[in-house]
């Protein structure tokens, strides 16, 4: 079975963008691949975090992933900081990565622009190398992510190929897997920026744990154009096209089918139907989430996951250290 690896940051709440762009694919792939999914708490530390909140959010995000349909008997779910090899391989790969390459990463440039330059952490700069380490530790073939991670995946491939060229075949060079629709869900208040949990305006995103009334209200307020035609046209109608994408993915219906249903009916009806489709998608996830959090089962799932992950990661790390000429202990 081919290997899959992907990670999710425990920063804030997950959005329907994370769910449709990534987690839905994680759930599907567990049926056909050997999957490793990771709550990447070390990545979250690249920007200031409140310690108590970080711990809580790490468990919450893990529980949301299981509640979304990840089955502990079919895949491995773990916390990044539970497997030391991630940080260690990251250092080794930093020695193989160029300053210029990291300076070209658009996510770094965007995040750094939003902070005062002098206080941007060095780790925010080297963040993509830790991501490469995550992936390469598991001899990963396929990495399901949203569109925003494409550049980081290209860098991962470059690092893997460079290492293999310099030290001989060591790493599997992974392929990126981005869904054809849903790879980039946009904000509800601005269809030119992606929906993000770090947006200060909660009206810009639908959180996985939003109550039905909140979802109705957010969708009701979502920005649209001044027309009334429900038609998929990302150039002319980016807001409606984004809502149609969400509607289609939540309902399992085709975009054409939804367009036909709302022909001549205007945006209010359409938004009403969309809100119900989103609520119906999230209801079972929310119910499963609350059950999991009450039972405390998530800690055990993560503990077992870390044991499984550690075994594979350490074998890869030993191979890498050997190739690089680091002397093993007796
Ligand atoms: P993160 O935590 O920001 O997001 C988790 C996953 O959700 C996807 N995503 C979206 N997809 C569609 N539309 C959106 N609006 C949207 N917002 C987020 C992301 O693309 C991602 O797949 N650097 C990564 C975490 C990471 C990782 C890894 C991923 C660390 N190591 C190794 C893959 C492999 C991140 O910050 O994702």
Short mmCIF file of C-alpha atoms and ligand atoms in Angstrom, two decimals:
data_model
loop_
_atom_site.label_atom_id
_atom_site.label_comp_id
_atom_site.label_asym_id
_atom_site.label_seq_id
_atom_site.Cartn_x
_atom_site.Cartn_y
_atom_site.Cartn_z
CA UNK A 1 0.00 0.00 0.00
CA UNK A 2 1.28 3.43 -0.90
CA UNK A 3 1.87 5.88 1.92
CA UNK A 4 0.02 9.13 2.54
CA UNK A 5 1.10 11.88 4.93
CA UNK A 6 -0.52 15.19 5.78
CA UNK A 7 -0.58 17.69 8.63
CA UNK A 8 -2.96 20.21 10.15
CA UNK A 9 -1.95 23.07 12.44
CA UNK A 10 -3.66 23.35 15.83
CA UNK A 11 -4.04 27.09 15.48
CA UNK A 12 -7.58 28.28 16.21
CA UNK A 13 -10.57 26.36 15.01
CA UNK A 14 -10.75 24.34 11.80
CA UNK A 15 -12.85 25.81 9.00
CA UNK A 16 -14.97 24.27 6.31
CA UNK A 17 -12.04 25.18 4.02
CA UNK A 18 -9.75 22.77 5.93
CA UNK A 19 -12.54 20.19 5.87
CA UNK A 20 -13.40 20.35 2.15
CA UNK A 21 -9.86 21.06 0.93
CA UNK A 22 -8.00 18.51 3.03
CA UNK A 23 -9.74 16.41 5.70
CA UNK A 24 -12.40 15.00 3.36
CA UNK A 25 -9.57 13.67 1.21
CA UNK A 26 -7.80 12.26 4.28
CA UNK A 27 -10.93 10.25 5.07
CA UNK A 28 -11.25 8.92 1.54
CA UNK A 29 -7.59 7.94 1.25
CA UNK A 30 -7.58 5.87 4.45
CA UNK A 31 -9.54 3.19 2.51
CA UNK A 32 -6.85 2.71 -0.14
CA UNK A 33 -3.56 3.90 1.37
CA UNK A 34 -1.47 3.58 4.51
CA UNK A 35 -2.12 7.01 6.00
CA UNK A 36 -0.28 9.10 8.57
CA UNK A 37 -1.98 12.27 9.74
CA UNK A 38 -0.34 14.68 12.12
CA UNK A 39 -1.39 17.60 14.30
CA UNK A 40 1.63 19.81 13.73
CA UNK A 41 2.08 21.59 17.05
CA UNK A 42 5.74 22.42 16.36
CA UNK A 43 4.66 24.33 13.26
CA UNK A 44 2.19 26.34 15.34
CA UNK A 45 5.04 27.54 17.58
CA UNK A 46 6.50 29.59 14.73
CA UNK A 47 4.16 32.39 15.81
CA UNK A 48 3.51 33.28 19.48
CA UNK A 49 1.10 30.86 21.22
CA UNK A 50 -0.48 30.81 24.63
CA UNK A 51 0.84 27.50 26.11
CA UNK A 52 -2.38 26.41 27.78
CA UNK A 53 -4.40 27.17 24.66
CA UNK A 54 -1.99 25.39 22.34
CA UNK A 55 -2.32 22.17 24.31
CA UNK A 56 -6.10 22.38 24.33
CA UNK A 57 -6.31 23.16 20.63
CA UNK A 58 -3.98 20.27 19.75
CA UNK A 59 -6.41 17.79 21.33
CA UNK A 60 -9.43 19.58 19.84
CA UNK A 61 -8.05 19.51 16.31
CA UNK A 62 -7.16 15.82 16.67
CA UNK A 63 -10.71 15.14 17.87
CA UNK A 64 -12.18 17.11 14.95
CA UNK A 65 -10.16 14.99 12.55
CA UNK A 66 -11.44 11.74 14.06
CA UNK A 67 -14.98 13.17 14.21
CA UNK A 68 -14.71 13.94 10.49
CA UNK A 69 -14.36 10.24 9.78
CA UNK A 70 -10.73 9.25 10.37
CA UNK A 71 -10.77 5.74 11.80
CA UNK A 72 -8.00 4.90 14.33
CA UNK A 73 -8.07 1.30 13.08
CA UNK A 74 -7.40 2.36 9.49
CA UNK A 75 -4.91 5.22 9.78
CA UNK A 76 -2.33 6.64 12.18
CA UNK A 77 -3.07 9.98 13.87
CA UNK A 78 -0.44 11.58 16.09
CA UNK A 79 0.99 14.78 17.50
CA UNK A 80 4.15 16.05 15.83
CA UNK A 81 6.04 16.83 19.06
CA UNK A 82 5.51 13.23 20.23
CA UNK A 83 7.91 12.03 17.54
CA UNK A 84 11.32 13.62 18.06
CA UNK A 85 12.59 12.61 14.63
CA UNK A 86 10.62 15.48 13.03
CA UNK A 87 12.67 18.22 14.68
CA UNK A 88 15.89 16.30 14.18
CA UNK A 89 15.41 15.61 10.48
CA UNK A 90 14.39 19.23 10.05
CA UNK A 91 17.87 20.31 11.18
CA UNK A 92 19.58 17.88 8.81
CA UNK A 93 17.47 19.09 5.90
CA UNK A 94 18.09 22.74 6.76
CA UNK A 95 21.69 21.98 5.90
CA UNK A 96 20.47 20.99 2.42
CA UNK A 97 18.12 23.94 1.82
CA UNK A 98 19.11 27.30 0.37
CA UNK A 99 18.38 30.64 2.00
CA UNK A 100 17.17 31.94 -1.36
CA UNK A 101 14.65 29.12 -1.72
CA UNK A 102 13.07 29.87 1.64
CA UNK A 103 12.97 33.60 0.89
CA UNK A 104 10.77 32.86 -2.14
CA UNK A 105 8.04 31.10 -0.14
CA UNK A 106 4.89 33.18 -0.51
CA UNK A 107 3.40 31.99 2.81
CA UNK A 108 6.50 33.26 4.63
CA UNK A 109 6.40 36.56 2.76
CA UNK A 110 2.69 37.03 3.56
CA UNK A 111 3.02 36.14 7.23
CA UNK A 112 6.23 38.15 7.69
CA UNK A 113 4.62 41.20 6.08
CA UNK A 114 1.89 41.12 8.70
CA UNK A 115 4.44 41.22 11.56
CA UNK A 116 7.24 43.63 12.42
CA UNK A 117 10.25 42.38 10.51
CA UNK A 118 12.60 42.32 13.51
CA UNK A 119 10.29 40.02 15.48
CA UNK A 120 9.58 37.41 12.82
CA UNK A 121 10.94 34.14 14.26
CA UNK A 122 13.75 32.31 12.50
CA UNK A 123 11.49 29.27 12.68
CA UNK A 124 8.84 30.96 10.54
CA UNK A 125 11.52 31.22 7.86
CA UNK A 126 12.59 27.56 8.13
CA UNK A 127 8.99 26.32 8.58
CA UNK A 128 8.84 24.67 5.10
CA UNK A 129 11.89 22.54 5.95
CA UNK A 130 10.12 21.11 9.00
CA UNK A 131 7.20 20.38 6.68
CA UNK A 132 9.56 18.58 4.28
CA UNK A 133 10.90 16.55 7.22
CA UNK A 134 7.35 15.58 8.24
CA UNK A 135 6.66 14.22 4.80
CA UNK A 136 10.00 12.60 3.99
CA UNK A 137 10.24 10.69 7.30
CA UNK A 138 7.41 8.39 6.23
CA UNK A 139 8.56 7.49 2.67
CA UNK A 140 5.41 9.29 1.59
CA UNK A 141 4.06 8.84 -1.94
CA UNK A 142 1.08 11.19 -1.76
CA UNK A 143 0.38 14.39 0.18
CA UNK A 144 -3.26 15.57 0.20
CA UNK A 145 -3.39 19.34 0.80
CA UNK A 146 -5.18 22.48 -0.29
CA UNK A 147 -3.87 24.69 -3.07
CA UNK A 148 -2.04 27.01 -0.61
CA UNK A 149 0.47 24.24 0.17
CA UNK A 150 1.57 23.62 -3.44
CA UNK A 151 4.76 25.68 -3.17
CA UNK A 152 5.82 23.95 0.06
CA UNK A 153 5.33 20.61 -1.65
CA UNK A 154 7.49 21.66 -4.59
CA UNK A 155 10.24 22.62 -2.15
CA UNK A 156 9.89 19.23 -0.41
CA UNK A 157 10.39 17.48 -3.74
CA UNK A 158 13.44 19.65 -4.52
CA UNK A 159 15.02 18.89 -1.15
CA UNK A 160 14.36 15.14 -1.55
CA UNK A 161 15.86 15.08 -5.05
CA UNK A 162 18.87 17.13 -3.99
CA UNK A 163 19.51 14.76 -1.08
CA UNK A 164 19.17 11.69 -3.30
CA UNK A 165 21.57 13.19 -5.84
CA UNK A 166 24.17 14.05 -3.25
CA UNK A 167 23.97 11.00 -0.96
CA UNK A 168 22.29 8.31 -3.09
CA UNK A 169 18.65 7.12 -3.12
CA UNK A 170 17.34 7.84 0.37
CA UNK A 171 13.95 9.52 0.10
CA UNK A 172 10.76 8.79 -1.82
CA UNK A 173 9.96 11.93 -3.84
CA UNK A 174 6.32 12.68 -2.92
CA UNK A 175 3.47 13.76 -5.19
CA UNK A 176 1.07 16.52 -4.22
CA UNK A 177 -2.66 15.71 -4.26
CA UNK A 178 -4.96 18.71 -4.52
CA UNK A 179 -8.70 18.17 -5.12
CA UNK A 180 -10.04 19.47 -8.44
CA UNK A 181 -12.81 21.35 -6.63
CA UNK A 182 -12.43 22.56 -3.07
CA UNK A 183 -8.65 23.00 -3.15
CA UNK A 184 -9.12 26.68 -2.45
CA UNK A 185 -12.28 27.71 -0.58
CA UNK A 186 -12.45 31.49 -0.40
CA UNK A 187 -13.49 33.87 2.42
CA UNK A 188 -17.18 34.70 2.76
CA UNK A 189 -16.41 38.42 2.95
CA UNK A 190 -13.77 38.60 0.23
CA UNK A 191 -13.57 36.09 -2.61
CA UNK A 192 -10.01 37.08 -3.45
CA UNK A 193 -8.53 35.71 -0.19
CA UNK A 194 -8.71 32.10 0.97
CA UNK A 195 -10.94 31.16 3.87
CA UNK A 196 -8.64 31.06 6.91
CA UNK A 197 -8.99 30.34 10.61
CA UNK A 198 -6.49 33.12 11.33
CA UNK A 199 -8.75 35.79 9.80
CA UNK A 200 -9.76 38.19 12.62
CA UNK A 201 -13.30 38.44 11.20
CA UNK A 202 -15.18 35.25 12.19
CA UNK A 203 -17.85 36.16 9.62
CA UNK A 204 -15.29 35.38 6.92
CA UNK A 205 -15.24 31.66 7.69
CA UNK A 206 -17.48 28.81 8.76
CA UNK A 207 -15.91 26.96 11.67
CA UNK A 208 -16.42 23.22 11.90
CA UNK A 209 -18.06 23.70 15.30
CA UNK A 210 -20.35 26.63 14.37
CA UNK A 211 -23.94 26.18 15.57
CA UNK A 212 -26.69 25.99 12.91
CA UNK A 213 -27.94 29.52 13.61
CA UNK A 214 -24.44 30.94 13.33
CA UNK A 215 -23.99 29.16 10.00
CA UNK A 216 -27.30 30.56 8.70
CA UNK A 217 -26.29 34.04 9.76
CA UNK A 218 -22.79 33.89 8.30
CA UNK A 219 -24.04 32.57 4.97
CA UNK A 220 -26.87 35.10 4.98
CA UNK A 221 -24.30 37.88 5.32
CA UNK A 222 -21.80 36.42 2.84
CA UNK A 223 -20.81 38.91 0.18
CA UNK A 224 -22.35 38.51 -3.28
CA UNK A 225 -22.45 40.54 -6.48
CA UNK A 226 -25.36 42.86 -7.16
CA UNK A 227 -27.03 40.51 -9.66
CA UNK A 228 -29.45 37.67 -8.92
CA UNK A 229 -28.31 34.87 -11.17
CA UNK A 230 -26.93 31.73 -9.50
CA UNK A 231 -24.27 30.82 -12.05
CA UNK A 232 -20.76 29.35 -11.75
CA UNK A 233 -18.34 31.83 -13.28
CA UNK A 234 -15.19 32.39 -11.19
CA UNK A 235 -14.12 35.42 -13.29
CA UNK A 236 -17.40 37.34 -13.31
CA UNK A 237 -19.03 35.95 -10.19
CA UNK A 238 -16.29 34.86 -7.76
CA UNK A 239 -18.49 35.04 -4.62
CA UNK A 240 -21.37 33.00 -6.04
CA UNK A 241 -18.92 30.53 -7.58
CA UNK A 242 -17.29 29.98 -4.19
CA UNK A 243 -20.69 29.42 -2.54
CA UNK A 244 -21.67 27.03 -5.34
CA UNK A 245 -18.48 25.05 -4.78
CA UNK A 246 -19.23 24.72 -1.06
CA UNK A 247 -22.85 23.78 -1.83
CA UNK A 248 -21.81 21.13 -4.33
CA UNK A 249 -19.19 19.55 -2.05
CA UNK A 250 -21.52 19.52 0.97
CA UNK A 251 -24.55 18.14 -0.88
CA UNK A 252 -22.73 15.79 -3.24
CA UNK A 253 -24.71 17.35 -6.11
CA UNK A 254 -23.24 18.76 -9.31
CA UNK A 255 -22.91 22.52 -9.76
CA UNK A 256 -25.18 22.38 -12.86
CA UNK A 257 -27.87 20.66 -10.85
CA UNK A 258 -27.76 23.37 -8.17
CA UNK A 259 -27.74 26.16 -10.78
CA UNK A 260 -30.85 24.63 -12.35
CA UNK A 261 -32.65 24.38 -9.00
CA UNK A 262 -32.17 28.09 -8.26
CA UNK A 263 -32.74 29.42 -11.75
CA UNK A 264 -34.80 32.63 -11.49
CA UNK A 265 -35.04 32.40 -7.67
CA UNK A 266 -32.37 34.89 -6.53
CA UNK A 267 -29.68 34.72 -3.87
CA UNK A 268 -31.79 34.55 -0.73
CA UNK A 269 -33.29 31.14 -1.52
CA UNK A 270 -29.92 29.91 -2.72
CA UNK A 271 -28.21 30.98 0.51
CA UNK A 272 -30.96 29.31 2.54
CA UNK A 273 -30.43 26.02 0.71
CA UNK A 274 -26.66 26.31 1.06
CA UNK A 275 -26.88 26.92 4.82
CA UNK A 276 -28.98 23.76 5.27
CA UNK A 277 -26.51 21.71 3.19
CA UNK A 278 -23.59 22.95 5.32
CA UNK A 279 -25.48 22.32 8.57
CA UNK A 280 -26.33 18.77 7.45
CA UNK A 281 -22.67 18.10 6.60
CA UNK A 282 -21.34 19.41 9.89
CA UNK A 283 -24.00 17.97 12.21
CA UNK A 284 -22.58 14.41 12.41
CA UNK A 285 -19.05 15.80 12.74
CA UNK A 286 -20.09 18.01 15.65
CA UNK A 287 -21.96 15.19 17.39
CA UNK A 288 -18.99 12.84 17.08
CA UNK A 289 -16.65 15.58 18.26
CA UNK A 290 -18.56 16.26 21.48
CA UNK A 291 -18.75 12.54 22.24
CA UNK A 292 -15.03 12.11 21.74
CA UNK A 293 -14.13 15.08 23.91
CA UNK A 294 -16.36 13.81 26.70
CA UNK A 295 -14.98 10.28 26.60
CA UNK A 296 -11.34 11.41 26.65
CA UNK A 297 -10.58 8.70 24.04
CA UNK A 298 -8.52 11.06 21.91
CA UNK A 299 -5.47 10.88 24.21
CA UNK A 300 -5.26 7.13 23.74
CA UNK A 301 -5.69 7.34 19.98
CA UNK A 302 -2.82 9.84 19.80
CA UNK A 303 -0.62 7.76 22.05
CA UNK A 304 -0.98 4.67 19.92
CA UNK A 305 -0.44 6.81 16.84
CA UNK A 306 2.82 8.20 18.18
CA UNK A 307 4.16 4.68 18.81
CA UNK A 308 3.40 3.59 15.25
CA UNK A 309 4.77 6.79 13.73
CA UNK A 310 7.94 6.76 15.84
CA UNK A 311 8.95 3.32 14.62
CA UNK A 312 8.92 4.34 10.97
CA UNK A 313 10.33 7.81 11.53
CA UNK A 314 13.34 6.58 13.49
CA UNK A 315 14.25 4.03 10.84
CA UNK A 316 14.27 6.78 8.20
CA UNK A 317 16.22 9.14 10.44
CA UNK A 318 18.91 6.49 11.07
CA UNK A 319 19.22 5.94 7.31
CA UNK A 320 19.63 9.68 6.70
CA UNK A 321 22.22 10.13 9.44
CA UNK A 322 24.20 7.20 8.13
CA UNK A 323 24.17 8.62 4.58
CA UNK A 324 25.35 11.98 5.86
CA UNK A 325 28.29 10.48 7.70
CA UNK A 326 27.11 10.89 11.28
CA UNK A 327 28.71 8.18 13.40
CA UNK A 328 26.16 5.82 14.99
CA UNK A 329 26.44 4.88 18.65
CA UNK A 330 28.03 1.52 19.43
P1 LIG B 1 -3.09 24.34 7.66
O1 LIG B 1 -3.14 23.87 9.06
O2 LIG B 1 -3.10 25.80 7.40
O3 LIG B 1 -4.28 23.71 6.86
C1 LIG B 1 -4.59 22.31 6.90
C2 LIG B 1 -5.02 21.84 5.50
O4 LIG B 1 -6.18 22.57 5.07
C3 LIG B 1 -5.95 23.13 3.79
N1 LIG B 1 -6.67 24.42 3.68
C4 LIG B 1 -7.57 24.71 2.73
N2 LIG B 1 -8.03 24.02 1.68
C5 LIG B 1 -8.95 24.62 0.88
N3 LIG B 1 -9.42 25.88 1.10
C6 LIG B 1 -8.98 26.62 2.14
N4 LIG B 1 -9.46 27.84 2.34
C7 LIG B 1 -8.01 26.03 3.02
N5 LIG B 1 -7.38 26.47 4.13
C8 LIG B 1 -6.56 25.48 4.52
C9 LIG B 1 -4.44 23.34 3.72
O5 LIG B 1 -3.97 23.43 2.39
C10 LIG B 1 -3.93 22.11 4.44
O6 LIG B 1 -3.89 21.00 3.55
N6 LIG B 1 1.80 23.81 6.48
C11 LIG B 1 0.52 23.11 6.65
C12 LIG B 1 0.59 22.00 7.70
C13 LIG B 1 1.63 20.97 7.47
C14 LIG B 1 1.62 19.95 6.49
C15 LIG B 1 2.79 19.19 6.73
C16 LIG B 1 0.75 19.63 5.43
C17 LIG B 1 2.75 20.79 8.24
N7 LIG B 1 3.44 19.72 7.77
C18 LIG B 1 3.11 18.09 5.90
C19 LIG B 1 1.08 18.54 4.63
C20 LIG B 1 2.24 17.79 4.86
C21 LIG B 1 -0.54 24.10 7.11
O7 LIG B 1 -0.24 25.14 7.67
O8 LIG B 1 -1.84 23.68 6.92
#
